[in-house]
mmCIF file of C-alpha atoms in Angstrom:
data_model
loop_
_atom_site.group_PDB
_atom_site.id
_atom_site.type_symbol
_atom_site.label_atom_id
_atom_site.label_comp_id
_atom_site.label_asym_id
_atom_site.label_seq_id
_atom_site.Cartn_x
_atom_site.Cartn_y
_atom_site.Cartn_z
ATOM 1 C CA MET A 186 67.736 102.879 99.285
ATOM 2 C CA TYR A 187 68.795 106.320 100.515
ATOM 3 C CA SER A 188 67.324 105.689 103.970
ATOM 4 C CA LYS A 189 69.164 102.371 104.217
ATOM 5 C CA PHE A 190 72.382 104.156 103.303
ATOM 6 C CA ARG A 191 71.785 106.739 106.041
ATOM 7 C CA ARG A 192 71.173 104.086 108.679
ATOM 8 C CA ARG A 193 74.290 102.146 107.832
ATOM 9 C CA TYR A 194 76.804 104.918 107.101
ATOM 10 C CA ARG A 195 75.479 107.505 109.568
ATOM 11 C CA PRO A 196 76.110 110.719 107.599
ATOM 12 C CA ASP A 197 74.645 112.637 110.526
ATOM 13 C CA LEU A 198 78.043 112.156 112.167
ATOM 14 C CA ILE A 199 79.783 113.680 109.177
ATOM 15 C CA GLY A 200 77.576 116.723 108.775
ATOM 16 C CA ALA A 201 77.119 116.690 105.003
ATOM 17 C CA SER A 202 74.519 115.956 102.358
ATOM 18 C CA TYR A 203 74.776 112.894 100.112
ATOM 19 C CA GLU A 204 73.828 111.717 96.664
ATOM 20 C CA LEU A 205 74.218 108.022 95.886
ATOM 21 C CA ASN A 206 74.995 106.441 92.520
ATOM 22 C CA VAL A 207 74.995 102.701 93.250
ATOM 23 C CA ARG A 208 76.510 100.204 90.833
ATOM 24 C CA TRP A 209 77.719 97.589 93.322
ATOM 25 C CA PRO A 210 75.676 95.858 96.034
ATOM 26 C CA GLN A 211 75.759 98.004 99.173
ATOM 27 C CA HIS A 212 76.504 95.010 101.396
ATOM 28 C CA SER A 213 79.540 93.739 99.515
ATOM 29 C CA GLU A 214 81.907 91.807 101.736
ATOM 30 C CA PHE A 215 84.979 93.785 100.741
ATOM 31 C CA GLY A 216 85.912 96.771 98.619
ATOM 32 C CA VAL A 217 88.303 99.649 97.940
ATOM 33 C CA LEU A 218 87.456 103.110 99.246
ATOM 34 C CA TYR A 219 88.736 106.535 98.167
ATOM 35 C CA LEU A 220 88.239 110.056 99.498
ATOM 36 C CA ALA A 221 88.609 112.560 96.655
ATOM 37 C CA LEU A 222 87.927 116.148 97.720
ATOM 38 C CA GLY A 223 88.810 118.960 95.351
ATOM 39 C CA PRO A 224 89.683 118.822 91.628
ATOM 40 C CA GLU A 225 93.308 117.727 92.114
ATOM 41 C CA HIS A 226 92.406 114.780 94.324
ATOM 42 C CA ALA A 227 89.503 113.792 92.072
ATOM 43 C CA ALA A 228 91.919 113.595 89.130
ATOM 44 C CA LEU A 229 94.466 111.667 91.198
ATOM 45 C CA ALA A 230 91.795 109.240 92.422
ATOM 46 C CA ALA A 231 90.616 108.638 88.854
ATOM 47 C CA LEU A 232 94.198 107.831 87.862
ATOM 48 C CA SER A 233 94.641 105.551 90.868
ATOM 49 C CA ILE A 234 91.422 103.704 90.047
ATOM 50 C CA SER A 235 92.451 103.269 86.411
ATOM 51 C CA PHE A 236 95.663 101.547 87.551
ATOM 52 C CA LEU A 237 93.768 99.499 90.129
ATOM 53 C CA ARG A 238 91.569 98.129 87.318
ATOM 54 C CA ARG A 239 94.542 97.861 84.981
ATOM 55 C CA PHE A 240 96.237 95.476 87.399
ATOM 56 C CA GLY A 241 93.294 93.159 87.659
ATOM 57 C CA TYR A 242 91.132 94.294 90.569
ATOM 58 C CA SER A 243 87.501 93.707 89.568
ATOM 59 C CA GLY A 244 85.772 94.178 92.935
ATOM 60 C CA PRO A 245 83.764 97.082 94.328
ATOM 61 C CA ILE A 246 85.228 100.595 94.453
ATOM 62 C CA ARG A 247 83.519 103.405 96.358
ATOM 63 C CA VAL A 248 84.562 107.058 95.932
ATOM 64 C CA VAL A 249 83.522 109.757 98.404
ATOM 65 C CA THR A 250 83.862 113.053 96.554
ATOM 66 C CA ASP A 251 82.626 116.604 96.205
ATOM 67 C CA ALA A 252 83.274 116.620 92.450
ATOM 68 C CA ALA A 253 80.314 118.035 90.536
ATOM 69 C CA VAL A 254 81.128 115.759 87.599
ATOM 70 C CA TRP A 255 83.099 112.548 87.956
ATOM 71 C CA PRO A 256 85.408 111.619 85.041
ATOM 72 C CA GLU A 257 83.581 110.085 82.091
ATOM 73 C CA HIS A 258 85.579 106.867 82.294
ATOM 74 C CA ASP A 259 84.777 106.087 85.924
ATOM 75 C CA TYR A 260 85.862 102.420 85.803
ATOM 76 C CA ASP A 261 82.596 101.130 87.255
ATOM 77 C CA CYS A 262 82.711 102.840 90.640
ATOM 78 C CA GLU A 263 80.105 103.708 93.220
ATOM 79 C CA ILE A 264 80.141 107.479 93.666
ATOM 80 C CA VAL A 265 79.072 109.048 96.961
ATOM 81 C CA LYS A 266 78.842 112.820 96.573
ATOM 82 C CA ILE A 267 79.175 115.030 99.620
ATOM 83 C CA LYS A 268 78.960 118.738 100.262
ATOM 84 C CA VAL A 269 82.214 119.659 101.956
ATOM 85 C CA GLU A 270 81.830 121.777 105.075
ATOM 86 C CA HIS A 271 85.102 121.013 106.864
ATOM 87 C CA ALA A 272 88.789 120.348 106.193
ATOM 88 C CA PRO A 273 89.525 117.120 104.249
ATOM 89 C CA ARG A 274 90.904 115.337 107.317
ATOM 90 C CA TRP A 275 87.583 115.864 109.094
ATOM 91 C CA TYR A 276 86.204 113.321 106.621
ATOM 92 C CA LYS A 277 89.261 111.094 106.426
ATOM 93 C CA THR A 278 89.261 110.454 110.169
ATOM 94 C CA GLN A 279 85.659 109.255 109.822
ATOM 95 C CA ILE A 280 86.071 107.419 106.534
ATOM 96 C CA ASN A 281 85.033 104.121 108.143
ATOM 97 C CA GLN A 282 81.434 105.372 107.973
ATOM 98 C CA PHE A 283 81.602 104.781 104.220
ATOM 99 C CA GLY A 284 83.393 101.437 104.363
ATOM 100 C CA PHE A 285 82.611 97.844 103.469
ATOM 101 C CA ASP A 286 82.692 94.857 105.807
ATOM 102 C CA VAL A 287 86.399 94.703 104.910
ATOM 103 C CA THR A 288 87.742 97.967 103.500
ATOM 104 C CA LEU A 289 90.948 98.886 101.752
ATOM 105 C CA PHE A 290 91.165 102.681 102.017
ATOM 106 C CA LEU A 291 93.592 104.346 99.615
ATOM 107 C CA ASP A 292 94.620 107.984 99.536
ATOM 108 C CA SER A 293 93.878 109.513 96.151
ATOM 109 C CA ASP A 294 97.629 109.947 95.491
ATOM 110 C CA ILE A 295 98.334 106.200 95.694
ATOM 111 C CA LEU A 296 99.394 104.659 92.375
ATOM 112 C CA ILE A 297 98.861 100.900 92.143
ATOM 113 C CA ILE A 298 101.612 99.218 90.117
ATOM 114 C CA SER A 299 100.900 95.550 90.865
ATOM 115 C CA LYS A 300 98.072 93.150 91.608
ATOM 116 C CA ILE A 301 96.666 93.729 95.100
ATOM 117 C CA ASP A 302 95.269 90.230 95.728
ATOM 118 C CA HIS A 303 97.616 89.409 98.601
ATOM 119 C CA ILE A 304 96.953 92.523 100.662
ATOM 120 C CA TRP A 305 93.571 91.170 101.806
ATOM 121 C CA GLU A 306 95.295 88.284 103.608
ATOM 122 C CA ASN A 307 96.599 90.686 106.251
ATOM 123 C CA ILE A 308 93.109 91.153 107.713
ATOM 124 C CA CYS A 309 93.364 87.587 109.081
ATOM 125 C CA PHE A 310 95.934 88.812 111.623
ATOM 126 C CA ALA A 311 94.320 92.032 112.900
ATOM 127 C CA GLU A 312 91.243 94.195 112.391
ATOM 128 C CA LEU A 313 93.430 97.141 111.338
ATOM 129 C CA CYS A 314 96.428 96.941 109.005
ATOM 130 C CA ILE A 315 98.731 99.860 108.287
ATOM 131 C CA SER A 316 102.320 100.591 107.247
ATOM 132 C CA LEU A 317 105.074 102.501 108.999
ATOM 133 C CA GLU A 318 106.142 105.930 107.812
ATOM 134 C CA SER A 319 109.133 106.006 110.131
ATOM 135 C CA PRO A 320 110.317 103.864 113.066
ATOM 136 C CA GLN A 321 109.428 106.447 115.717
ATOM 137 C CA VAL A 322 107.308 109.566 116.192
ATOM 138 C CA ARG A 323 110.572 111.231 117.205
ATOM 139 C CA ASP A 324 111.688 111.129 113.550
ATOM 140 C CA PHE A 325 108.598 113.097 112.514
ATOM 141 C CA ILE A 326 109.085 115.584 115.374
ATOM 142 C CA ASN A 327 112.729 116.193 114.493
ATOM 143 C CA TYR A 328 111.984 116.681 110.805
ATOM 144 C CA TYR A 329 109.164 119.206 111.231
ATOM 145 C CA TRP A 330 110.190 121.034 114.415
ATOM 146 C CA GLU A 331 112.104 123.775 112.569
ATOM 147 C CA ARG A 332 110.119 123.471 109.334
ATOM 148 C CA SER A 333 106.596 124.199 110.594
ATOM 149 C CA ASP A 334 105.674 126.664 113.337
ATOM 150 C CA ARG A 335 102.035 125.646 112.921
ATOM 151 C CA MET A 336 102.776 122.014 113.754
ATOM 152 C CA ARG A 337 105.020 122.723 116.733
ATOM 153 C CA PRO A 338 102.299 122.742 119.435
ATOM 154 C CA GLU A 339 101.180 119.248 118.422
ATOM 155 C CA LEU A 340 104.749 118.015 118.112
ATOM 156 C CA ALA A 341 105.479 119.324 121.611
ATOM 157 C CA TYR A 342 102.316 117.632 122.879
ATOM 158 C CA MET A 343 103.446 114.311 121.423
ATOM 159 C CA HIS A 344 106.757 114.663 123.223
ATOM 160 C CA ARG A 345 105.149 115.625 126.530
ATOM 161 C CA SER A 346 102.752 112.691 126.235
ATOM 162 C CA GLY A 347 105.644 110.240 126.107
ATOM 163 C CA LEU A 348 104.861 109.171 122.534
ATOM 164 C CA ALA A 349 108.124 110.200 120.871
ATOM 165 C CA GLN A 350 109.341 106.601 120.829
ATOM 166 C CA HIS A 351 106.073 105.157 119.546
ATOM 167 C CA ALA A 352 105.941 103.760 116.001
ATOM 168 C CA PHE A 353 104.847 106.368 113.456
ATOM 169 C CA TYR A 354 102.358 105.213 110.817
ATOM 170 C CA ASN A 355 101.293 106.484 107.416
ATOM 171 C CA SER A 356 97.531 106.588 106.938
ATOM 172 C CA GLY A 357 97.577 106.575 103.124
ATOM 173 C CA VAL A 358 96.761 102.855 103.020
ATOM 174 C CA LEU A 359 94.400 101.424 105.628
ATOM 175 C CA LEU A 360 92.983 97.913 105.589
ATOM 176 C CA PHE A 361 90.307 97.403 108.237
ATOM 177 C CA ARG A 362 87.395 95.215 109.202
ATOM 178 C CA ARG A 363 84.053 96.575 110.386
ATOM 179 C CA SER A 364 83.942 96.040 114.174
ATOM 180 C CA GLU A 365 83.294 97.850 117.440
ATOM 181 C CA LYS A 366 87.036 98.133 118.119
ATOM 182 C CA VAL A 367 87.713 99.682 114.728
ATOM 183 C CA GLU A 368 84.795 102.085 115.092
ATOM 184 C CA ARG A 369 86.098 103.112 118.513
ATOM 185 C CA MET A 370 89.543 103.730 117.032
ATOM 186 C CA PHE A 371 88.131 105.937 114.261
ATOM 187 C CA ASN A 372 86.047 107.880 116.787
ATOM 188 C CA CYS A 373 89.186 108.495 118.851
ATOM 189 C CA TRP A 374 91.159 109.406 115.734
ATOM 190 C CA HIS A 375 88.607 112.048 114.797
ATOM 191 C CA GLU A 376 88.508 113.359 118.355
ATOM 192 C CA GLU A 377 92.305 113.542 118.551
ATOM 193 C CA TRP A 378 92.568 115.192 115.139
ATOM 194 C CA ARG A 379 90.154 117.909 116.209
ATOM 195 C CA ARG A 380 92.476 118.724 119.124
ATOM 196 C CA PHE A 381 94.934 120.437 116.736
ATOM 197 C CA GLY A 382 93.297 120.230 113.302
ATOM 198 C CA GLY A 383 96.524 119.658 111.396
ATOM 199 C CA ARG A 384 97.897 116.513 109.845
ATOM 200 C CA ASP A 385 96.326 113.237 110.847
ATOM 201 C CA GLN A 386 99.284 110.938 111.628
ATOM 202 C CA CYS A 387 100.034 112.123 115.179
ATOM 203 C CA ALA A 388 96.331 111.994 115.984
ATOM 204 C CA LEU A 389 96.279 108.431 114.655
ATOM 205 C CA VAL A 390 99.122 107.447 116.976
ATOM 206 C CA ARG A 391 97.241 108.868 119.953
ATOM 207 C CA ALA A 392 94.044 107.049 118.901
ATOM 208 C CA LEU A 393 95.884 103.742 118.603
ATOM 209 C CA VAL A 394 97.395 104.211 122.047
ATOM 210 C CA ARG A 395 94.083 105.228 123.615
ATOM 211 C CA THR A 396 92.151 102.275 122.199
ATOM 212 C CA GLY A 397 94.905 99.669 122.378
ATOM 213 C CA ILE A 398 93.692 98.112 119.127
ATOM 214 C CA LYS A 399 95.922 95.431 117.645
ATOM 215 C CA VAL A 400 97.642 96.502 114.438
ATOM 216 C CA GLN A 401 99.023 94.348 111.647
ATOM 217 C CA LEU A 402 102.016 96.012 110.016
ATOM 218 C CA LEU A 403 101.798 96.145 106.234
ATOM 219 C CA PRO A 404 105.106 95.768 104.386
ATOM 220 C CA ARG A 405 106.528 99.003 103.009
ATOM 221 C CA SER A 406 105.883 97.690 99.503
ATOM 222 C CA TRP A 407 102.178 98.515 99.951
ATOM 223 C CA ASN A 408 102.808 102.204 100.721
ATOM 224 C CA CYS A 409 106.096 103.471 99.344
ATOM 225 C CA PRO A 410 107.121 106.988 98.268
ATOM 226 C CA PRO A 411 108.701 107.238 94.797
ATOM 227 C CA THR A 412 111.748 109.040 96.184
ATOM 228 C CA HIS A 413 114.385 106.427 95.362
ATOM 229 C CA PHE A 414 113.053 105.271 91.985
ATOM 230 C CA GLN A 415 113.778 106.694 88.551
ATOM 231 C CA SER A 416 110.809 104.921 86.988
ATOM 232 C CA ILE A 417 107.740 102.870 87.830
ATOM 233 C CA ALA A 418 109.515 99.874 86.339
ATOM 234 C CA ASP A 419 112.365 100.360 88.839
ATOM 235 C CA ALA A 420 109.813 100.302 91.658
ATOM 236 C CA GLN A 421 108.205 97.142 90.264
ATOM 237 C CA ARG A 422 111.568 95.413 90.084
ATOM 238 C CA ALA A 423 112.118 96.342 93.737
ATOM 239 C CA GLY A 424 108.861 94.590 94.667
ATOM 240 C CA ILE A 425 106.826 97.744 95.253
ATOM 241 C CA LYS A 426 103.043 97.284 94.963
ATOM 242 C CA MET A 427 101.800 100.833 95.577
ATOM 243 C CA MET A 428 103.587 104.168 95.206
ATOM 244 C CA HIS A 429 102.456 107.077 97.372
ATOM 245 C CA PHE A 430 102.874 110.555 95.851
ATOM 246 C CA PHE A 431 102.039 112.417 99.059
ATOM 247 C CA SER A 432 103.956 115.667 98.467
ATOM 248 C CA GLY A 433 103.942 118.373 95.828
ATOM 249 C CA PRO A 434 107.449 117.648 94.472
ATOM 250 C CA GLN A 435 106.607 113.958 94.129
ATOM 251 C CA ARG A 436 103.393 114.717 92.245
ATOM 252 C CA LEU A 437 105.324 116.950 89.842
ATOM 253 C CA ARG A 438 107.290 113.845 88.824
ATOM 254 C CA LEU A 439 104.158 111.799 88.177
ATOM 255 C CA PRO A 440 103.439 112.802 84.527
ATOM 256 C CA ALA A 441 106.986 111.957 83.436
ATOM 257 C CA LEU A 442 106.913 108.646 85.299
ATOM 258 C CA LEU A 443 103.616 107.722 83.673
ATOM 259 C CA GLU A 444 104.836 108.643 80.201
ATOM 260 C CA LYS A 445 107.998 106.603 80.651
ATOM 261 C CA PHE A 446 106.000 103.676 82.031
ATOM 262 C CA ASP A 447 103.739 103.481 78.995
ATOM 263 C CA ASP A 448 106.706 103.609 76.635
ATOM 264 C CA GLU A 449 109.120 101.298 78.469
ATOM 265 C CA PRO A 450 109.198 97.768 77.003
ATOM 266 C CA GLY A 451 109.400 94.634 79.125
ATOM 267 C CA VAL A 452 107.722 95.963 82.274
ATOM 268 C CA VAL A 453 104.564 94.743 83.958
ATOM 269 C CA GLN A 454 101.767 97.021 82.728
ATOM 270 C CA GLY A 455 98.756 95.163 84.029
#
C-alpha cells in the first residue's frame, strides 16, 4: 500500500517522509483535502472538519499534517503525516500531489457554515475553480506596498510584469480535477513561489498566466472573510457557505463567534 501511495502521490517531489493511516479508498473519485502544519493549523483544521461533517458532508477527507497526535475525534479522516523541512507554502503549492481525482482543497482556517453539495458542480465548467480576493492585483500591491518591506520586491515585480490589472485570487479554497493542465499549473505555481518565497497569491497569478489554464470563478460565498458579520448566523443569512479566518485579528474573533453560534436559536446548525 505504501509503495502504491508513493507512485501516485510522488512524495519524492515534496522531499518529506510519510506515514499513511488509510480509512477511505485511495482511489476515491472526489474528496476534501487539508494541509495542517503546526499546532494552530492542526486545531483549526480539526474545527473545520467538524463543521464540514456537521453540515452533512460524508465523503472522504484527507489531512496532510506534521502533528504527532491528531485530535481524538478525527471525524473519520485519512491522515497523511509528513516531516516538515520547508515553509508551509512549499507544500501548499504542491498540494495536488495529495489530491483525489476531483479535489476540494480547504485552508485550515476555513469554517464551513452550510452544506457544500453544490460546489462540486463548478468542476463541470473548468478543471480549476477559485474565488477572487480582489478585482485586480493592483489592489493587493497598493495595500501592502507601505505595509511590508519584505513583500515589496515581489510587488514591484508584479507591476513590472504587467500583471497589476490581472484578477487577484485567494487560494484558500481550490476545486480542481486531476489532469496534465492542472499538474502543469501547480508545477508553475511552486516554481513561481520559490522565486520570492513569500505569500502564494502573486505566484499563483503568474502560474495561471504562464499556463493559460481556464479558471471557473467561485462565488464569494464559498470563500468569504468574516469582516462584515457580527455572527455566523448573520453570514448564513447573507448566503455565505464558508468563512475564511485568514488573519490573526479574525481568528481572535472565532471563539466568540462559535460560542454565540451554539447558543443562538433559529439558525442553521447542521
